[in-house]
Coordinates of C-alpha atoms in Angstrom, one line a residue:
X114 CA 4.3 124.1 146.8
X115 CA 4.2 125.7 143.3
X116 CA 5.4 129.5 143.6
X117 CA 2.6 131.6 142.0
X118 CA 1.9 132.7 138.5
X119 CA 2.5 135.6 136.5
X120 CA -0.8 136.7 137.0
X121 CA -0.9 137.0 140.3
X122 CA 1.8 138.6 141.2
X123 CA 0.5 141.4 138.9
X124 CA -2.3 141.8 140.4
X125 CA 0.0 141.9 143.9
X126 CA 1.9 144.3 142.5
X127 CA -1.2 146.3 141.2
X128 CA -2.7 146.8 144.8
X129 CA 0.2 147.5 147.2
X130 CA -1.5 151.0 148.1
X131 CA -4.9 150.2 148.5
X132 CA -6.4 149.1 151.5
X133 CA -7.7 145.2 152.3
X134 CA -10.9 146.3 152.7
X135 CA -10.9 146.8 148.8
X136 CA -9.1 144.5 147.7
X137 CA -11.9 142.9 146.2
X138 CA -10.2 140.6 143.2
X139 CA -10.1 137.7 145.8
X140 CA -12.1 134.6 144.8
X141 CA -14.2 133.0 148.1
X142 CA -16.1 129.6 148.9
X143 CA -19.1 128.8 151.5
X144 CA -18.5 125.7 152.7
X145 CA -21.2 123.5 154.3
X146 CA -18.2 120.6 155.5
X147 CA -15.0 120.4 155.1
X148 CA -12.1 117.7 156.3
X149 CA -8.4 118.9 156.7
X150 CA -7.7 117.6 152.9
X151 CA -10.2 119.4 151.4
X152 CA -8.8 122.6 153.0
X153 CA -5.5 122.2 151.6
X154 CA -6.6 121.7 148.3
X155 CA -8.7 124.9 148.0
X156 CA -6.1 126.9 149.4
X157 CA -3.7 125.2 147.1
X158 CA -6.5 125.9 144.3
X159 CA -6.3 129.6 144.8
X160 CA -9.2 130.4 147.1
X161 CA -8.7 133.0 149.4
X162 CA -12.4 133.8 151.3
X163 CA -13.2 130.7 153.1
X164 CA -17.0 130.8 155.1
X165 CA -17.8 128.4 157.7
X166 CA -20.5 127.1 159.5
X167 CA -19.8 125.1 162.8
X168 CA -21.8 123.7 165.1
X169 CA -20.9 122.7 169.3
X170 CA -22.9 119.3 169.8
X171 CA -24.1 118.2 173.0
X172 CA -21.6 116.8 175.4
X173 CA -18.4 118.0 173.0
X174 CA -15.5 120.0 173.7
X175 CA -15.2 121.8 170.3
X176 CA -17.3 123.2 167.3
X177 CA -16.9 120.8 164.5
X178 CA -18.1 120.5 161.1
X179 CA -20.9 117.9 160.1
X180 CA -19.0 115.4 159.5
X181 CA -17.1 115.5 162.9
X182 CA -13.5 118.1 161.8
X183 CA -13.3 120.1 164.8
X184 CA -12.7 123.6 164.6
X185 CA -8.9 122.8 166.1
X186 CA -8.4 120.6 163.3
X187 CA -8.7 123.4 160.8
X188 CA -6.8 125.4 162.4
X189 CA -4.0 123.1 162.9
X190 CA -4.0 122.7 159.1
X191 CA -4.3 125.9 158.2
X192 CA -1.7 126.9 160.3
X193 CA 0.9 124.4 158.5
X194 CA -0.5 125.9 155.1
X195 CA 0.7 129.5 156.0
X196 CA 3.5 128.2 157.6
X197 CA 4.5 125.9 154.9
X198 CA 3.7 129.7 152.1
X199 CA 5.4 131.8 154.6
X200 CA 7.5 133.6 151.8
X201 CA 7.0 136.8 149.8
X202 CA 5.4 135.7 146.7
X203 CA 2.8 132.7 148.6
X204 CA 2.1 134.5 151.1
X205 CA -1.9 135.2 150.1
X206 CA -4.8 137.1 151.3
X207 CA -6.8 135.0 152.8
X208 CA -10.7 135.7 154.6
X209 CA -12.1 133.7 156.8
X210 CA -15.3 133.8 158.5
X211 CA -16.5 131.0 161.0
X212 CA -20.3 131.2 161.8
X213 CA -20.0 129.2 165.3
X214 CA -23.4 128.0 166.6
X215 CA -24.0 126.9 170.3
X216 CA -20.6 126.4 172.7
X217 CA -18.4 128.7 174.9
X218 CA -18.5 132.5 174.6
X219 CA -14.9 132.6 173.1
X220 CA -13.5 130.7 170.5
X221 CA -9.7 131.5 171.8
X222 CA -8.5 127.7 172.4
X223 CA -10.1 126.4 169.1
X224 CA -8.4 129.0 167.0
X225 CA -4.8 129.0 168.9
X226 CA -3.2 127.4 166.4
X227 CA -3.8 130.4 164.3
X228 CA -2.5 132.3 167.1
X229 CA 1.0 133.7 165.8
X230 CA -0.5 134.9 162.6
X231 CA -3.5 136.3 163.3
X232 CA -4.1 140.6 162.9
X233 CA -6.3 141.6 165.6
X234 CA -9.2 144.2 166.1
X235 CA -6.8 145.2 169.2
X236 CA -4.1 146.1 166.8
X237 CA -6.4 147.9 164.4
X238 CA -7.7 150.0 166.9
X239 CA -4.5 151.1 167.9
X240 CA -3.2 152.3 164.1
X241 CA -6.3 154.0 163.8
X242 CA -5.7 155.7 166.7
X243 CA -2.1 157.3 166.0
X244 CA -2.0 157.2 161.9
X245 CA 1.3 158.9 161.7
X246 CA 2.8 156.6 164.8
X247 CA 6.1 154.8 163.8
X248 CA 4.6 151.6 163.6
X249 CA 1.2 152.6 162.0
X250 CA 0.5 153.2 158.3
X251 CA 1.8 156.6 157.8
X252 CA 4.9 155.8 159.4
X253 CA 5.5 153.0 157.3
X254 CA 7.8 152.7 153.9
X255 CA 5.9 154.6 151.3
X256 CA 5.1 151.4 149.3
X257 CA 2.5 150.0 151.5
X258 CA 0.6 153.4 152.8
X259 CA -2.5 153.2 152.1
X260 CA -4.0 155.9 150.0
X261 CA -5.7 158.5 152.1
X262 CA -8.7 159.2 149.6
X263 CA -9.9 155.2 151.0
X264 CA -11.2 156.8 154.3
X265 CA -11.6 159.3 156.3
X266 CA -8.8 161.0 158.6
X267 CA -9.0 163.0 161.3
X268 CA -6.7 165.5 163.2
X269 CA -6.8 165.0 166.8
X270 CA -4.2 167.0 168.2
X271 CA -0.9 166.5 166.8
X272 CA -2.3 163.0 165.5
X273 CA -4.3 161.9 162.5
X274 CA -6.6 159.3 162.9
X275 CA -9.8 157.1 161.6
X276 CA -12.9 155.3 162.3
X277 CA -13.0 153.4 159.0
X278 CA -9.8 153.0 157.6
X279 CA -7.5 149.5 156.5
X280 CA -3.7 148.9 156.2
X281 CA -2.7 147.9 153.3
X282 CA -1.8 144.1 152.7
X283 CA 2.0 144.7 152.6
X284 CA 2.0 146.3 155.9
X285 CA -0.1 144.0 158.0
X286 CA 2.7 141.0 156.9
X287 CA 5.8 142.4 157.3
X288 CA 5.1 145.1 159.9
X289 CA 3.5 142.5 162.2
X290 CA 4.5 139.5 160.2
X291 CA 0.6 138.4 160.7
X292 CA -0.9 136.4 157.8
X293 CA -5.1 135.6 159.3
X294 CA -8.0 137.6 160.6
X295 CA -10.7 136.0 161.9
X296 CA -14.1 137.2 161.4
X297 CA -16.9 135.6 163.9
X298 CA -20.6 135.3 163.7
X299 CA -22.5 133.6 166.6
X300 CA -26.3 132.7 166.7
X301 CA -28.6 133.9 169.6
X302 CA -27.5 130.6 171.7
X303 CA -23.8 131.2 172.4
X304 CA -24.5 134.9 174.0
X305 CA -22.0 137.7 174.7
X306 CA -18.3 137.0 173.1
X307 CA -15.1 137.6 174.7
X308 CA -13.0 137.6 171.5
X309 CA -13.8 141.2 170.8
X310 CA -10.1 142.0 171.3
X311 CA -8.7 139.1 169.1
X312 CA -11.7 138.4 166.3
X313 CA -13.5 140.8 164.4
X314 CA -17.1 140.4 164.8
X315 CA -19.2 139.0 161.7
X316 CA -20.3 142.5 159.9
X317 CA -16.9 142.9 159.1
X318 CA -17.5 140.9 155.9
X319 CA -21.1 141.8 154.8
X320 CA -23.0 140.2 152.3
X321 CA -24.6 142.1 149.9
X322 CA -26.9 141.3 146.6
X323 CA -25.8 140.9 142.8
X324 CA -26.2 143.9 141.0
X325 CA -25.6 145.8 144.0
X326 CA -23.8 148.3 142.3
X327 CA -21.1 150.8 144.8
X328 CA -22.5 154.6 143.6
X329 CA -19.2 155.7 143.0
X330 CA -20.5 159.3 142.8
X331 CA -17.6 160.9 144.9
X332 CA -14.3 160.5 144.0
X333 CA -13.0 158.8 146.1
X334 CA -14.3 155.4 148.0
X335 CA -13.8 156.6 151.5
X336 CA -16.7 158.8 151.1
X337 CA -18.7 155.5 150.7
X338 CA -19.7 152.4 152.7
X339 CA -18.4 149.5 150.2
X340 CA -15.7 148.4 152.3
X341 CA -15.4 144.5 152.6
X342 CA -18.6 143.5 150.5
X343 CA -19.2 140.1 149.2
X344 CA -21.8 138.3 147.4
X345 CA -22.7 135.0 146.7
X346 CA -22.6 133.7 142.8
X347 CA -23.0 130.3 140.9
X348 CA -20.3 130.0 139.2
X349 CA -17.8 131.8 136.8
X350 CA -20.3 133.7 134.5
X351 CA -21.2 136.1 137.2
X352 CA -17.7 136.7 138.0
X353 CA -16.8 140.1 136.1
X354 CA -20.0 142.0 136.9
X355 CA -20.0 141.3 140.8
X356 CA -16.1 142.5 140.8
X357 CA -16.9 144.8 138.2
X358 CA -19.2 146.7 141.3
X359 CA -16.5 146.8 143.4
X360 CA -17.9 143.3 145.4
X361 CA -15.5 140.0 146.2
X362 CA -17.5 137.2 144.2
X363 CA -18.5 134.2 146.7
X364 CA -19.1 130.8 145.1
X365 CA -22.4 129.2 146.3
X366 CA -22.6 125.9 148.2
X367 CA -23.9 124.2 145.2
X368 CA -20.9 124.5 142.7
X369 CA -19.2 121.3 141.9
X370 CA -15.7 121.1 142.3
X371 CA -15.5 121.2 138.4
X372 CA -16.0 124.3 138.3
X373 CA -13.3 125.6 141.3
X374 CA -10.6 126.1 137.9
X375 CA -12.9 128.2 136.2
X376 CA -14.3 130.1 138.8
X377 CA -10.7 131.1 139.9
X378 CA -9.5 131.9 136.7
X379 CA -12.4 134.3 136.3
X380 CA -11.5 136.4 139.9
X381 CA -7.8 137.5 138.1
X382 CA -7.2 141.1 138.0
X383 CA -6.0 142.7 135.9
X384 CA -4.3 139.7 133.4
X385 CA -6.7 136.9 132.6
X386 CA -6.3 134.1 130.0
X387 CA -3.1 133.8 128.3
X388 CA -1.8 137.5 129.6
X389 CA 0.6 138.9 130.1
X390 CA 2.3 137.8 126.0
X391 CA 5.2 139.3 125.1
X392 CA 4.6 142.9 125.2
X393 CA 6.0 145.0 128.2
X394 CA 3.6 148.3 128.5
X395 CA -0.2 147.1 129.2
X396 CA -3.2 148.4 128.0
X397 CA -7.1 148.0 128.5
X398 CA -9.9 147.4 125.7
X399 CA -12.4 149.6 126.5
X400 CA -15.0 147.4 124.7
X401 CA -14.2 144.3 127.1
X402 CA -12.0 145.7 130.0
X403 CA -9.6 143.3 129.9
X404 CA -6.4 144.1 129.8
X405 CA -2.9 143.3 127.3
X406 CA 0.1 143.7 126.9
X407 CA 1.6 145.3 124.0
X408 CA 4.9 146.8 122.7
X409 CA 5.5 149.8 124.5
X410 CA 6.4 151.6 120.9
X411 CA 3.2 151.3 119.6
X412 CA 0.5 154.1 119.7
X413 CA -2.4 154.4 121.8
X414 CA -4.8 156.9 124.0
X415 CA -3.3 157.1 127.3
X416 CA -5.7 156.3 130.9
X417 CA -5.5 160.2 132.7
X418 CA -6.4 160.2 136.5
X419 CA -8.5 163.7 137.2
X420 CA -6.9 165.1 140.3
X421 CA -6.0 162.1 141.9
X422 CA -9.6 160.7 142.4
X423 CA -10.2 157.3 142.2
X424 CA -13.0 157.4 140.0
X425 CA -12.5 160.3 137.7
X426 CA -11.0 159.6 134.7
X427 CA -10.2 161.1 131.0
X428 CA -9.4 159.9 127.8
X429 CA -7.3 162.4 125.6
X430 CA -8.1 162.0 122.2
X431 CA -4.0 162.0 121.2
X432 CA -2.2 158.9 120.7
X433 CA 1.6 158.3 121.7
X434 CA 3.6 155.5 122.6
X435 CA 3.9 154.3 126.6
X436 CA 6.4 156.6 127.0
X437 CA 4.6 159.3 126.0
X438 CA 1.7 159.0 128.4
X439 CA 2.2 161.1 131.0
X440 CA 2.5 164.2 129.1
X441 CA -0.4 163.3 126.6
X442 CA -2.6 163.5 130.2
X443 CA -0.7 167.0 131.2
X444 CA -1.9 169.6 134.1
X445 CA -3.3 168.3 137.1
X446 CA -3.9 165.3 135.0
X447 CA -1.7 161.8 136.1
X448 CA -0.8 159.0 133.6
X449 CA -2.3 156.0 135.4
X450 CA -3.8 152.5 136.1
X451 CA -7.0 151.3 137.7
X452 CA -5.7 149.8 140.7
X453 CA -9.5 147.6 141.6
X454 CA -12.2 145.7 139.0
X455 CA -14.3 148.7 140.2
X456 CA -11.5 151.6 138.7
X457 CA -11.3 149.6 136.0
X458 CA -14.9 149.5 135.0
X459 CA -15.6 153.5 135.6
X460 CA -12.3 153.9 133.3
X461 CA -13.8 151.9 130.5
X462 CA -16.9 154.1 131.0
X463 CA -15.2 157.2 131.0
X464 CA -15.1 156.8 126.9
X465 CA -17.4 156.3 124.0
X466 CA -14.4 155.8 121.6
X467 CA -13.4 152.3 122.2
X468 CA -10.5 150.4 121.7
X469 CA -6.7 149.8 122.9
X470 CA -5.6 152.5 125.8
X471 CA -2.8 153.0 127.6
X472 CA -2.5 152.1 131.9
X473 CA 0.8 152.5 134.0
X474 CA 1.6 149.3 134.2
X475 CA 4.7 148.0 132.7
X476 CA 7.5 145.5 133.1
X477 CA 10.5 147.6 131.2
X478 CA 12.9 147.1 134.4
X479 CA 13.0 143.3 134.0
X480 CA 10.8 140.6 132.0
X481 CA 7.9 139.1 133.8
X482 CA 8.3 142.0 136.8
X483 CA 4.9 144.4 136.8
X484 CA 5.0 147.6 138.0
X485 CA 3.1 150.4 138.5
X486 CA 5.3 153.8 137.2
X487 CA 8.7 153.7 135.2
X488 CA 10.5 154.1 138.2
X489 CA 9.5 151.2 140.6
X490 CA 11.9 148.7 142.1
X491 CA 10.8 145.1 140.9
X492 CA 10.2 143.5 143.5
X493 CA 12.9 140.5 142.4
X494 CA 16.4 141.0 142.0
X495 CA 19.4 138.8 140.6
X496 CA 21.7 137.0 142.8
X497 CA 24.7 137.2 141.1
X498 CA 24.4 133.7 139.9
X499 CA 23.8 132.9 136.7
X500 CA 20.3 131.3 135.8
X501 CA 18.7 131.7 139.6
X502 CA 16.7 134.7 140.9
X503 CA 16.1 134.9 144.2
X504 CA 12.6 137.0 145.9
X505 CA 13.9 139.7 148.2
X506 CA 11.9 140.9 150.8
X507 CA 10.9 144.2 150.5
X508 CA 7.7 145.8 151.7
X509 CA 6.8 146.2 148.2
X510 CA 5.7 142.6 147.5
X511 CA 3.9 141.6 150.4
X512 CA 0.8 140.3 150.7
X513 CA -1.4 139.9 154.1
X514 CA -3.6 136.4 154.7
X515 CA -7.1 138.1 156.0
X516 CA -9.0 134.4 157.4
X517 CA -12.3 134.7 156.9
X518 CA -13.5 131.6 159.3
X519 CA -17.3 131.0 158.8
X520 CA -18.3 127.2 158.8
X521 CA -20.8 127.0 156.1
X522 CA -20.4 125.1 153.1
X523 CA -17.6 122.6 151.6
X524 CA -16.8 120.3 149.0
X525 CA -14.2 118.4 147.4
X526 CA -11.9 119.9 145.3
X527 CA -8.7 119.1 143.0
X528 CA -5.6 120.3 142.3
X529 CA -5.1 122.0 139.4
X530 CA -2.0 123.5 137.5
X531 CA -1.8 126.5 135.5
X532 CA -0.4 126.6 132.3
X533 CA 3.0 126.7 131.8
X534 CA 2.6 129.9 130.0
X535 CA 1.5 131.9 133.1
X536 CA 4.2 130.5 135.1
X537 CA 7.3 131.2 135.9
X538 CA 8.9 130.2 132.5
X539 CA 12.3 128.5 131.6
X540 CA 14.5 126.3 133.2
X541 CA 15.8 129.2 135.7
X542 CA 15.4 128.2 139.4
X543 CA 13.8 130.3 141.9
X544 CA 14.9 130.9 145.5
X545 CA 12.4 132.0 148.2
X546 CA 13.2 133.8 151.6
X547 CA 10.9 133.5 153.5
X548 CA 8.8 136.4 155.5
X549 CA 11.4 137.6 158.5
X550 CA 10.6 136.1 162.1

């Protein structure tokens, strides 16, 4: 198993505050049939939203693809993927939503493979309940809280709580060391379910047109209802603007698996292509929204948060070096980076000037190690032997699998390496530990 690349553990790094339910740089496939192979490789390939369609034939004793893979078969092999990635850096976000037609009111049995590593609607309810509880998300390291503008909180007592709210992906794998959820959608055969407790019910993940733009009027996205939207593309052309509307791009059924490569490589936020070169400080292009990295010496317009919202932003017109930044932006004003494709693009649109600008997003503590802020521990520290690093296991780098199981559409796919560029570069060797037990 290659570790990942450069790229995505940027983006990792980028997102440790925000919630999963906006996390929505994650590239996902309907699949109409899929064997245990074929699963493998589109994990391997970088797909992280899987959607399923299975159906429970006459006289059998499991749902089961088209061509005959049960339901128990997937999740036996799914289980050995996550098992076999259970370290800091591949350890991925993963959706999965099973559409289950016909059978038994509860898919428990089926899916028990899963069992260890699945987050539950039980659980959720429960850190909703008691935000500031020690084992919910305010009582949690400060590096995976999730930011409080992404829902709403209520005081109940000497308790804060919330209907709508989301862990972060950091806290879901290392305070419960759970990788999956489950997301279920039956048709009007199977009846009442009895996995409310242990699968989240099928609008969890909703589907929602092209174009369908999130009015990002309010500041802040908890004010909204854009949580956990997805729509369905074609291919990698229609990537950027369904991300760029703050929606996790789906590919449709009748992709070949040519196009898996580029359609993943489209889904990377915020490096894409041959980023991050040399440079250590990144900025964006407000003409294309893609982001660089650049010497953290040269000169350039620093990105200025407006009173911590997450949509409000300000372009000084005063240049200065990286360094700089923070008190270019000055007052109530905070040197900063767009932590979602959806920031990014009401950034970009916060400026008719266009060009090279500033976000806080650096790797100044240690080469190939993004950040957000100057003073951020990298997530990777040396291990006192010369020419090996090994992957520590702080809160800061973790990321949660969310299965979305939903049996619809799938087709082969191959394996395909990244460049060497966005890898892990030289001849050091790298050391996982794994996720604790």
């Amino acid at each position: 198993m290659q570790p990942p690349d450069l790229q995505t553990l940027a983006s990792r790094s980028l997102t440790l505050t925000i919630p999963i339910s906006y996390t929505n740089a994650l590239p996902g496939i309907n699949l109409t049939d899929c064997t245990p192979l074929q699963l493998t490789h589109l994990l391997t390939l970088g797909f992280r939203r899987l959607i399923l369609t299975l159906a429970y034939p006459a006289g059998a004793s499991d749902w089961a693809t088209p061509s005959g893979t049960s339901l128990s078969s997937l999740s036996t092999t799914l289980s050995t993927y996550l098992h076999t990635t259970q370290t800091t850096l591949t350890a991925s976000l993963i959706y999965l939503t099973l559409h289950l037609q016909g059978g038994p009111p509860s898919a428990e049995g089926s899916l028990e493979p899963l069992g260890e590593y699945i987050y539950t609607p039980r659980t959720l309810r429960a850190e909703r309940h008691n935000l500031n509880g020690a084992r919910s998300w305010f009582g949690a390291r400060a590096d995976v809280r999730p930011e409080r503008g992404y829902f709403t909180i209520t005081e109940e007592g000497s308790g804060l709580q919330t209907e709508n709210g989301w862990p972060t992906e950091g806290f879901v794998l290392l305070q419960h060391r759970r990788r999956v959820v489950v997301d279920i959608t039956r048709d009007g055969d199977v009846g009442s379910s009895d996995d409310s407790d242990d699968f989240f019910a099928g609008e969890t993940i909703h589907m929602v047109q092209p174009g369908e733009c999130f009015d990002a009027s309010t500041a802040w996205p908890g004010r909204g209802n854009n949580t956990f939207a997805a729509a369905a593309v074609d291919g990698a052309g229609e990537v950027a603007g369904v991300m760029n509307c703050g929606i996790a791009p789906i590919l449709a059924p009748s992709a070949s698996s040519g196009e898996y490569e580029a359609f993943i490589d489209a889904s990377r936020f915020p490096f894409s292509g041959d980023e991050p070169e040399e440079g250590r400080c990144a900025v964006v292009d407000t003409s294309t929204g893609k982001w660089h990295a650049k010497s953290c010496e040269e000169r350039y317009r620093p990105a200025c948060r407006v009173n911590g919202g997450a949509y409000t932003w300000t372009i000084p017109a005063r240049e200065g070096s990286y360094s700089q930044s923070q008190d270019i932006c000055g007052g109530n004003n905070k040197f900063a980076a767009p932590r979602t494709p959806l920031e990014n693009r009401h950034l970009i649109n916060s400026t008719a000037t266009k060009g090279y600008v500033w976000v806080d997003f650096n790797s100044l503590g240690e080469e190939e190690c993004w950040i957000v802020g100057r003073d951020t521990k990298c997530p990777f520290t040396q291990t006192g032997h010369e020419g090996e690093r090994r992957v520590v296991v702080p809160i800061v780098s973790a990321v949660v699998v969310f299965v979305v199981a939903a049996l619809m559409l799938c087709v082969k796919s191959r394996r395909s390496r990244k460049s060497k560029r966005r890898r892990r570069k030289g001849g050091d060797r790298i050391e996982y530990e794994g996720v604790p037990a």
